[in-house]
GROMACS .gro file of C-alpha atoms in nm:
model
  280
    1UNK     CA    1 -11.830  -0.441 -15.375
    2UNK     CA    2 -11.477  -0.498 -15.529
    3UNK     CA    3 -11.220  -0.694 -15.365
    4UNK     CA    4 -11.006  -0.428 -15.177
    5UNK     CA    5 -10.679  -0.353 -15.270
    6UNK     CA    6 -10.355  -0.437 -15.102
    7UNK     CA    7 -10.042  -0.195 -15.038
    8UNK     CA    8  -9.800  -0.361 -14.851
    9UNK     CA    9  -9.956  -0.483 -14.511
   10UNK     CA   10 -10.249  -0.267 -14.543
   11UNK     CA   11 -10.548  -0.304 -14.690
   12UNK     CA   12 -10.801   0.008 -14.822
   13UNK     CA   13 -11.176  -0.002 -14.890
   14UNK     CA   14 -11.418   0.239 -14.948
   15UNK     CA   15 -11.799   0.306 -14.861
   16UNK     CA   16 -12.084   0.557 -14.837
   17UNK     CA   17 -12.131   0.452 -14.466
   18UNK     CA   18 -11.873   0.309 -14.215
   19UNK     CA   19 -12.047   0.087 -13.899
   20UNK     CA   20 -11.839  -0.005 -13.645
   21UNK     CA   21 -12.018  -0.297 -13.390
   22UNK     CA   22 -12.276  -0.532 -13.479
   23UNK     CA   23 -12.530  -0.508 -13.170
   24UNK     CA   24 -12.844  -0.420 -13.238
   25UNK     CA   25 -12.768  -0.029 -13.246
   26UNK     CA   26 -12.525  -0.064 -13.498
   27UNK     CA   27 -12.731  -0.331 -13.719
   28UNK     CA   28 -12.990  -0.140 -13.700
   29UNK     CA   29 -12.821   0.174 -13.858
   30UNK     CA   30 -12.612  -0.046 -14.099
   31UNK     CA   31 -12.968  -0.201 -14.222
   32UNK     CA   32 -13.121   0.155 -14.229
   33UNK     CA   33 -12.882   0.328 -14.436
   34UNK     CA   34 -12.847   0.034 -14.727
   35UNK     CA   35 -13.255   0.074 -14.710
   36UNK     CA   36 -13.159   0.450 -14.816
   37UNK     CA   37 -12.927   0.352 -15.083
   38UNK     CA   38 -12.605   0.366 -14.929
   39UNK     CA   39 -12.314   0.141 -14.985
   40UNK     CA   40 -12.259   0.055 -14.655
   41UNK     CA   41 -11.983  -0.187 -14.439
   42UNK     CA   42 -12.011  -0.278 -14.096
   43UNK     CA   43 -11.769  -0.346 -13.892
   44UNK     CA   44 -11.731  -0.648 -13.550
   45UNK     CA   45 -11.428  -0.718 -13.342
   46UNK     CA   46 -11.592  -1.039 -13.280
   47UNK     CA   47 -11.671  -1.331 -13.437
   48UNK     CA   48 -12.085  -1.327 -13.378
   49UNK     CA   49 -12.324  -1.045 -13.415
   50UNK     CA   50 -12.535  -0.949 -13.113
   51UNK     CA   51 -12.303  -0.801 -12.809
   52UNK     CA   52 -12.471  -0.763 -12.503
   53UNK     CA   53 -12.843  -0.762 -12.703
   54UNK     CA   54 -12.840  -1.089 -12.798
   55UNK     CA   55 -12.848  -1.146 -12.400
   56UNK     CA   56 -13.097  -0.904 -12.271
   57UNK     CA   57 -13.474  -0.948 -12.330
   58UNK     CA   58 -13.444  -0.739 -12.624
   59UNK     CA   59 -13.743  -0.529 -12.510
   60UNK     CA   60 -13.753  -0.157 -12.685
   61UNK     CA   61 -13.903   0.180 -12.536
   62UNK     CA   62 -14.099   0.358 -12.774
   63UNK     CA   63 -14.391   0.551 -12.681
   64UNK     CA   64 -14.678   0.625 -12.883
   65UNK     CA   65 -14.583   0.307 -13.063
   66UNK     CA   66 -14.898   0.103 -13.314
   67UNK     CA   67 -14.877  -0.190 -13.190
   68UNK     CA   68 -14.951  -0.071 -12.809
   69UNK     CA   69 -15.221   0.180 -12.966
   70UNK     CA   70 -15.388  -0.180 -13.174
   71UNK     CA   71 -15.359  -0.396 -12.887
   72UNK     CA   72 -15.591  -0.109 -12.669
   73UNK     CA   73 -15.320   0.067 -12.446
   74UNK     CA   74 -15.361   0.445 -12.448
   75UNK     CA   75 -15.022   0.656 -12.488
   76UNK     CA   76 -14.897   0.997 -12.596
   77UNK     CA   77 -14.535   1.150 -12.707
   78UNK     CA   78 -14.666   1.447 -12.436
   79UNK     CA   79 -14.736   1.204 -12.158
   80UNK     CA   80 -14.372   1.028 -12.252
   81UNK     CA   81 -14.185   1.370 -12.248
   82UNK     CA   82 -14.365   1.407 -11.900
   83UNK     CA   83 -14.258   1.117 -11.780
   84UNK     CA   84 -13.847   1.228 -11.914
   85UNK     CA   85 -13.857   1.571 -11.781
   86UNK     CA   86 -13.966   1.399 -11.443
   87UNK     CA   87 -13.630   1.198 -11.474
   88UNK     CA   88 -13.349   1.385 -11.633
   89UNK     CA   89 -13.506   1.799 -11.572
   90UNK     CA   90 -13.712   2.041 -11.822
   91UNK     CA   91 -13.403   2.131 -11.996
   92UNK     CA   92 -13.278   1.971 -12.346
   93UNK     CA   93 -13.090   2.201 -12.563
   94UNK     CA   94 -13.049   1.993 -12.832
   95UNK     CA   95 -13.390   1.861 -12.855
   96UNK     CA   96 -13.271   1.491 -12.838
   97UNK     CA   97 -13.553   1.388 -12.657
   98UNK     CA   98 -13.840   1.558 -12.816
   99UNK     CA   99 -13.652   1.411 -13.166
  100UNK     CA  100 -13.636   1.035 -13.049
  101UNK     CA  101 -14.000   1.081 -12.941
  102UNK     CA  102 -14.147   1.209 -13.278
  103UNK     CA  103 -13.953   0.959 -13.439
  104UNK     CA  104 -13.899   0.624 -13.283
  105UNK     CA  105 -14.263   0.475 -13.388
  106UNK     CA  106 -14.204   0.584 -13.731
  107UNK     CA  107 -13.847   0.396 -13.749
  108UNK     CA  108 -14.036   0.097 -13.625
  109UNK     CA  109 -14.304   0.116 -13.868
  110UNK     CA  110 -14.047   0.178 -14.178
  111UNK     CA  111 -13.835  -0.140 -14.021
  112UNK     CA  112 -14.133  -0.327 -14.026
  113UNK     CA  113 -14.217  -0.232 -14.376
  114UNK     CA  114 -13.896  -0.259 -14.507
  115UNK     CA  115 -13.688  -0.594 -14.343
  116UNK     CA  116 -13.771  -0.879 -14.126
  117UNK     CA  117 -13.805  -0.711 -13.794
  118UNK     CA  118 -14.161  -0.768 -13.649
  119UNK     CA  119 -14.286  -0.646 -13.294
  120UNK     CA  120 -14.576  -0.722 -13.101
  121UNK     CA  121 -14.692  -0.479 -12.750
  122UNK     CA  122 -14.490  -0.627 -12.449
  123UNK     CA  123 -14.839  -0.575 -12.270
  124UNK     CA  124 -14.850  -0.453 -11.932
  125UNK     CA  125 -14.461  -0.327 -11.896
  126UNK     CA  126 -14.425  -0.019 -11.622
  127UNK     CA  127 -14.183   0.204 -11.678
  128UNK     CA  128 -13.923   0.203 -11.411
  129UNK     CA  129 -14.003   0.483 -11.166
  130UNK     CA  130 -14.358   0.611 -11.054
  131UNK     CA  131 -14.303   0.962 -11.137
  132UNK     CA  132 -14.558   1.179 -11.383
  133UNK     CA  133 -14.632   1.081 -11.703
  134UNK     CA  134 -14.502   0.727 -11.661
  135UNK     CA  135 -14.742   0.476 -11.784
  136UNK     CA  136 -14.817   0.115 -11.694
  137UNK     CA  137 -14.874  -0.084 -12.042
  138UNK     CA  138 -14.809  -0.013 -12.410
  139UNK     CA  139 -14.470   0.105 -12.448
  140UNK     CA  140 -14.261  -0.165 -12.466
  141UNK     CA  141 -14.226  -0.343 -12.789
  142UNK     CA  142 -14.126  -0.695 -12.780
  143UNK     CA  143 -13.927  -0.874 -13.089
  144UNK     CA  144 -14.103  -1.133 -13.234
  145UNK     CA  145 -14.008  -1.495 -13.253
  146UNK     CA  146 -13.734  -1.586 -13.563
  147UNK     CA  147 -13.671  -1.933 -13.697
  148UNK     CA  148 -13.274  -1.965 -13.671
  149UNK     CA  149 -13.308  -2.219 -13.918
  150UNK     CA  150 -13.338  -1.955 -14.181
  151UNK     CA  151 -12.954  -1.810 -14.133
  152UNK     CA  152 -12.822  -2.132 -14.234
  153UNK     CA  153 -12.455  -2.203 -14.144
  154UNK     CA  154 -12.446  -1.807 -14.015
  155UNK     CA  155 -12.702  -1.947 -13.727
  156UNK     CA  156 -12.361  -1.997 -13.543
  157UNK     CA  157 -12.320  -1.647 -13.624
  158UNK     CA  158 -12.563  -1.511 -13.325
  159UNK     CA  159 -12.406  -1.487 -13.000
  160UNK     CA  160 -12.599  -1.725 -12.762
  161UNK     CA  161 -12.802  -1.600 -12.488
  162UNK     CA  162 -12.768  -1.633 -12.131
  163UNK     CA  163 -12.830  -1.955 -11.970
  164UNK     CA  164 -13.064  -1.841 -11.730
  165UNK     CA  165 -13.309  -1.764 -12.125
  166UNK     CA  166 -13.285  -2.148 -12.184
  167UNK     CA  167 -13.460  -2.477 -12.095
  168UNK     CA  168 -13.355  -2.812 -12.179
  169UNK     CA  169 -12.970  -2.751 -12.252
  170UNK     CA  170 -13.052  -2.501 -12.508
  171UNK     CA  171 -13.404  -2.375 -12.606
  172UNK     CA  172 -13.508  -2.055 -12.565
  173UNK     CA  173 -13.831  -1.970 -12.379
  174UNK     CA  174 -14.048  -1.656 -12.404
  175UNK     CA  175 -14.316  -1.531 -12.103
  176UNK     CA  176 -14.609  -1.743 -12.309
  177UNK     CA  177 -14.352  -2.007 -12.389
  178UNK     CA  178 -14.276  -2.034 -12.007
  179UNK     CA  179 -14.643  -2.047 -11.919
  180UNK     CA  180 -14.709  -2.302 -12.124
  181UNK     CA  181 -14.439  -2.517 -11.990
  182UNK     CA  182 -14.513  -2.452 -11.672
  183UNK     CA  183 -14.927  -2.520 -11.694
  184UNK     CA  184 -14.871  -2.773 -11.981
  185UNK     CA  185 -15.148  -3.010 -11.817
  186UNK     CA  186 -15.407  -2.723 -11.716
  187UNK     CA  187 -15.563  -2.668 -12.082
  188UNK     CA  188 -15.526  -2.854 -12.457
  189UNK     CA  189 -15.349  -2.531 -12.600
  190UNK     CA  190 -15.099  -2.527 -12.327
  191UNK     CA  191 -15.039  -2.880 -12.407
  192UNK     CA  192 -15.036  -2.869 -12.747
  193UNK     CA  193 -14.772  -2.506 -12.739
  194UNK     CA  194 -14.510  -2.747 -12.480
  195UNK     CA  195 -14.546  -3.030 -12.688
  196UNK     CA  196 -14.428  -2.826 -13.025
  197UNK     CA  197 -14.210  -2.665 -12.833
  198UNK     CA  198 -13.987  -2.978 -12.725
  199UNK     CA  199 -14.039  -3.175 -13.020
  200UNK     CA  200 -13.907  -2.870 -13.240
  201UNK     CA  201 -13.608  -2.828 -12.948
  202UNK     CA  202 -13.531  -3.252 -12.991
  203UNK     CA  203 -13.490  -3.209 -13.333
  204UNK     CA  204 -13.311  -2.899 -13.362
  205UNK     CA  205 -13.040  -3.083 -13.121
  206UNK     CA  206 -12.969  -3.315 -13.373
  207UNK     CA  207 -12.835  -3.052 -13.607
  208UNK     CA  208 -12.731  -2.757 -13.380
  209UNK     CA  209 -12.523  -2.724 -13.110
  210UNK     CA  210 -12.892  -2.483 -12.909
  211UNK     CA  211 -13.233  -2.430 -13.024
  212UNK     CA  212 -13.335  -2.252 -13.351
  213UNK     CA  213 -13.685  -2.091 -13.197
  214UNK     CA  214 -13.523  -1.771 -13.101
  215UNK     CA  215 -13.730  -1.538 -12.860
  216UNK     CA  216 -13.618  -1.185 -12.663
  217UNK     CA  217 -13.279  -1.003 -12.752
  218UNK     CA  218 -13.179  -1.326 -13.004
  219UNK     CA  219 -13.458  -1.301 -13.198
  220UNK     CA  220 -13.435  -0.937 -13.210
  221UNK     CA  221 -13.056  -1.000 -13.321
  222UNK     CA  222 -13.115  -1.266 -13.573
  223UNK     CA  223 -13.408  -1.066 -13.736
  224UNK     CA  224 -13.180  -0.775 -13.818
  225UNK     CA  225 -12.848  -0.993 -13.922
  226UNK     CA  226 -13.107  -1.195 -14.182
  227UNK     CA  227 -13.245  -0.885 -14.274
  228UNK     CA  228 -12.827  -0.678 -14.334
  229UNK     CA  229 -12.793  -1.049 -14.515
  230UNK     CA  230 -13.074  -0.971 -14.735
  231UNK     CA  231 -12.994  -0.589 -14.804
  232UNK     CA  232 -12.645  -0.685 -14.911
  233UNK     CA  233 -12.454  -0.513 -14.607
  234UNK     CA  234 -12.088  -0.703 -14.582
  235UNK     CA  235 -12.034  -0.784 -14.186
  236UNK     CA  236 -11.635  -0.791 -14.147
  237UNK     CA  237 -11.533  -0.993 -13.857
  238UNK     CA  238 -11.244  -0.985 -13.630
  239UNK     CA  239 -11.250  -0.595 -13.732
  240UNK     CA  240 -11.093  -0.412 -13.422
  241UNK     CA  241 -11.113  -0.053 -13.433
  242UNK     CA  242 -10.745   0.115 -13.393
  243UNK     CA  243 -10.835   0.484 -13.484
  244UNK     CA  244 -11.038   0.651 -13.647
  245UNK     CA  245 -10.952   0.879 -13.962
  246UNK     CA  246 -11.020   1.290 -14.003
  247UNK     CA  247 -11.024   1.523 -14.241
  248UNK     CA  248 -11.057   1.886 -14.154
  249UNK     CA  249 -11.336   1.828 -13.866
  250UNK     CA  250 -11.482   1.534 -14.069
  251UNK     CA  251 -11.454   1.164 -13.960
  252UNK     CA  252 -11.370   1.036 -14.308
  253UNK     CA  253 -11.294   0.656 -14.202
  254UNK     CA  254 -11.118   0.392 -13.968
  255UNK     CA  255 -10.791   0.174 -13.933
  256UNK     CA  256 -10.887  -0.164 -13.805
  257UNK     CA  257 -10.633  -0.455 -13.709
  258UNK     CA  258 -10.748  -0.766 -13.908
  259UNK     CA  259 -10.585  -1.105 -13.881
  260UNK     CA  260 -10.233  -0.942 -13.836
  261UNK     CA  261 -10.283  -0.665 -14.085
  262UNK     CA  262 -10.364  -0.354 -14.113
  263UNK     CA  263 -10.694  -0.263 -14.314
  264UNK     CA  264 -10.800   0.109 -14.396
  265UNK     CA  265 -11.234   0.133 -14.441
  266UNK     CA  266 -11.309   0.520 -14.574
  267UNK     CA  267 -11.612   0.637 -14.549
  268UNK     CA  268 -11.758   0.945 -14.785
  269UNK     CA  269 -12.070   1.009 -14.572
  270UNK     CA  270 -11.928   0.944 -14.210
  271UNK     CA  271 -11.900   0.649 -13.892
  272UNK     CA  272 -12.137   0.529 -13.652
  273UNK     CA  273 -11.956   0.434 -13.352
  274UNK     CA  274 -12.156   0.144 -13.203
  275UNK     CA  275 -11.900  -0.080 -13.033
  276UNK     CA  276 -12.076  -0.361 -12.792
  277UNK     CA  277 -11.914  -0.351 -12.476
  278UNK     CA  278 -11.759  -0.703 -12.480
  279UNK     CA  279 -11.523  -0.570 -12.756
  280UNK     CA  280 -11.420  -0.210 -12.577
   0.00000   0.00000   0.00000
């Protein structure tokens, strides 16, 4: 994309698609729509991608999903929309629900195909509340682990997890991670999965302020900000949203403060509004 141009203190850009916040909701549709063809520019307030993501376990709800139906775990869309009518009532107008059912394993599976994100079955994850339809295992979709070593310099760009996620002033531990920490003496593999595991950790502290072996909501974050960085998505930084722009009844753009300027983004096709809640 061209360098924008300048009028006085504001600056003006262009783009098929306008993405404003770099969690994983808005990564995830910035990543998407350059996969489509669009020109697309997203749009942080911060300095680091992630928001509140790159601190959660990074686990995803989609029912029906492969990877639960390969690792054995039986699941329907039906016994899913159960399960949602039992929480929230019969009654969805706008068919939101039966729309992110029919859909959600087939945006994982064209992620998959398509970029570096990679998802295993969380295994036996209940859903929250024992009401009908709600099922036991194969829902939840874990991230898979990501090598931080592969960003580079824009490693510093993913927003650290919590401390409670990390071991040894800095690495990052997973459920079979912990395990094998924790029973390192009880079997050879456990041994030989803590002993990689610290010896990777001691050497990534000589070069990096944490660990590179990224697990949960981090590795979920750093597989989608190598994979924008691959699809040739710009991430503006220090981008805070001011307004956004209209046309008619059409959202045609955004005025962002930048560095003590003003900078104009349009937008032909329209904005996702994804803002993490750190910046709002």
């Amino acid at each position: 994309m061209p360098e924008p141009a300048r009028t006085g203190d504001q600056e003006a850009d262009t783009c098929d698609l306008l993405v404003i916040g770099a969690g994983a909701g808005g990564m995830s549709a910035a990543l998407a729509g350059a996969l489509m063809g669009l020109d697309v520019v997203l749009c942080e307030a911060g300095e680091q991608v992630g928001g509140t993501t790159a601190t959660s376990a990074g686990t995803l709800w989609v029912p029906g999903n492969a990877q639960g139906a390969a690792a054995g775990f039986a699941d329907s869309a039906a016994e899913a929309a159960r399960y949602l009518d039992a929480i929230l009532g019969e009654d969805d107008p706008r068919g939101l629900r039966a729309a992110y059912l029919a859909s959600a394993p087939e945006a994982i599976a064209f992620l998959e195909a398509h970029s570096e994100l990679r998802f295993a079955s969380a295994g036996r994850h209940p859903d929250y509340l024992a009401l009908p339809g709600a099922a036991v295992a194969g829902r939840a979709l874990s991230p898979l682990p990501f090598d931080g070593r592969r960003l580079g310099r824009d490693f510093e760009r993913i927003r650290a997890p919590m401390p409670e996620f990390m071991v040894l002033g800095g690495m990052m531990a997973n459920k079979a991670d912990v395990q094998a920490l924790a029973y390192r003496w009880r079997s050879i593999a456990n041994f030989r999965h803590a002993a990689r595991l610290v010896l990777r950790h001691a050497r990534d502290r000589l070069t990096h302020a944490r660990g590179t072996h990224l697990v949960l909501g981090n590795a979920l974050v750093a597989r989608l900000y190598f994979s924008l960085r691959q699809a040739g998505v710009p991430v503006r930084f220090g981008m805070r949203l001011q307004r956004l722009e209209t046309t008619g009844d059409r959202v045609t753009g955004g005025v962002f403060a930048h560095e003590g300027s003003t900078r104009r983004i349009a937008s032909s096709l329209g904005v996702v509004l994804a803002p993490s809640l750190l910046y709002t």
